[in-house]
Amino acid sequence: MKDRAIVSERGTVTIPEPIREIAHIQPGDLIEFKPLGDRIILRHLVFRRTTEETFMTDSDWAKFDKLVRRQLKKGQYKSYSDLGQAKAHSRKLMHKR
């Protein structure tokens, strides 16, 4: 299995296909990097909507995705320990706009 990648001049890395398949990572998915000593943990963040709970419309998701990408580019991101915290923070960010 290919488990190595080269970092480009812009700092981008292509996740090898076998790793993407194992982690079910698709284009457009959100991943998180967490330093741990001399290691870096890459975590696939999965957001699923249920019919009972759709707190954001498709348009809101598109706006939120754009906002998240800008924050990640600037190094401004936040980790959450549960979905409730993420929802509350998301709502605040969306209403600031």
Short mmCIF file of C-alpha atoms in Angstrom, two decimals:
data_model
loop_
_atom_site.label_atom_id
_atom_site.label_comp_id
_atom_site.label_asym_id
_atom_site.label_seq_id
_atom_site.Cartn_x
_atom_site.Cartn_y
_atom_site.Cartn_z
CA MET A 1 0.00 0.00 0.00
CA LYS A 2 1.27 3.44 -0.91
CA ASP A 3 1.36 5.38 2.35
CA ARG A 4 3.62 8.31 1.54
CA ALA A 5 3.10 11.65 -0.18
CA ILE A 6 5.21 14.65 -1.11
CA VAL A 7 4.36 18.09 0.24
CA SER A 8 4.06 20.66 -2.54
CA GLU A 9 5.47 24.19 -2.43
CA ARG A 10 2.03 25.41 -1.31
CA GLY A 11 1.92 22.84 1.50
CA THR A 12 -0.66 20.61 -0.12
CA VAL A 13 -0.53 16.84 0.15
CA THR A 14 -2.45 14.25 -1.82
CA ILE A 15 -3.80 11.56 0.48
CA PRO A 16 -2.97 8.22 -1.12
CA GLU A 17 -5.99 6.45 -2.63
CA PRO A 18 -5.82 3.36 -0.37
CA ILE A 19 -5.89 5.62 2.71
CA ARG A 20 -8.82 7.64 1.30
CA GLU A 21 -10.71 4.42 0.65
CA ILE A 22 -10.07 3.04 4.16
CA ALA A 23 -11.17 6.34 5.76
CA HIS A 24 -14.05 6.87 3.27
CA ILE A 25 -12.68 10.32 2.38
CA GLN A 26 -14.38 11.90 -0.62
CA PRO A 27 -13.65 15.14 -2.52
CA GLY A 28 -14.99 18.09 -0.54
CA ASP A 29 -14.88 16.25 2.81
CA LEU A 30 -13.49 18.07 5.83
CA ILE A 31 -10.44 16.67 7.58
CA GLU A 32 -8.67 17.83 10.72
CA PHE A 33 -4.94 17.78 11.52
CA LYS A 34 -3.85 17.44 15.14
CA PRO A 35 -0.19 17.59 16.22
CA LEU A 36 0.72 14.94 18.77
CA GLY A 37 4.39 15.06 19.73
CA ASP A 38 6.39 14.28 16.59
CA ARG A 39 3.27 12.90 14.87
CA ILE A 40 0.29 14.43 13.14
CA ILE A 41 -3.14 12.85 13.38
CA LEU A 42 -5.40 13.28 10.39
CA ARG A 43 -9.08 12.86 11.23
CA HIS A 44 -11.96 12.65 8.78
CA LEU A 45 -14.80 14.82 10.06
CA VAL A 46 -18.17 13.37 9.16
CA PHE A 47 -21.34 15.42 9.23
CA ARG A 48 -24.59 13.57 8.69
CA ARG A 49 -28.04 15.04 8.55
CA THR A 50 -31.05 13.18 9.81
CA THR A 51 -34.59 13.88 8.73
CA GLU A 52 -35.45 14.92 12.28
CA GLU A 53 -32.61 17.39 12.50
CA THR A 54 -31.59 19.60 9.60
CA PHE A 55 -30.24 22.70 11.26
CA MET A 56 -28.82 24.12 8.03
CA THR A 57 -30.19 24.35 4.50
CA ASP A 58 -28.10 23.41 1.46
CA SER A 59 -27.46 27.13 0.90
CA ASP A 60 -26.36 27.53 4.52
CA TRP A 61 -24.00 24.55 4.14
CA ALA A 62 -22.46 26.13 1.05
CA LYS A 63 -21.90 29.42 2.92
CA PHE A 64 -20.55 27.57 5.94
CA ASP A 65 -18.18 25.53 3.77
CA LYS A 66 -16.83 28.75 2.24
CA LEU A 67 -16.41 30.23 5.73
CA VAL A 68 -14.59 27.13 7.01
CA ARG A 69 -12.23 27.11 4.04
CA ARG A 70 -11.35 30.78 4.67
CA GLN A 71 -10.75 30.09 8.36
CA LEU A 72 -8.57 27.06 7.64
CA LYS A 73 -6.55 29.09 5.13
CA LYS A 74 -5.95 31.75 7.82
CA GLY A 75 -5.20 29.12 10.48
CA GLN A 76 -8.34 30.09 12.40
CA TYR A 77 -10.11 26.92 13.38
CA LYS A 78 -11.76 25.39 16.42
CA SER A 79 -12.13 21.82 17.70
CA TYR A 80 -15.31 20.55 19.32
CA SER A 81 -15.82 17.76 21.81
CA ASP A 82 -19.42 17.18 20.78
CA LEU A 83 -21.91 17.98 18.04
CA GLY A 84 -23.88 20.40 20.25
CA GLN A 85 -20.87 22.71 20.59
CA ALA A 86 -20.24 22.60 16.83
CA LYS A 87 -23.89 23.46 16.07
CA ALA A 88 -23.94 26.36 18.52
CA HIS A 89 -20.71 27.80 17.12
CA SER A 90 -21.89 27.25 13.54
CA ARG A 91 -25.11 29.14 14.20
CA LYS A 92 -23.19 32.05 15.72
CA LEU A 93 -20.83 32.22 12.74
CA MET A 94 -23.66 32.08 10.21
CA HIS A 95 -25.59 34.86 11.95
CA LYS A 96 -22.53 37.16 12.10
CA ARG A 97 -22.42 37.34 8.32
#
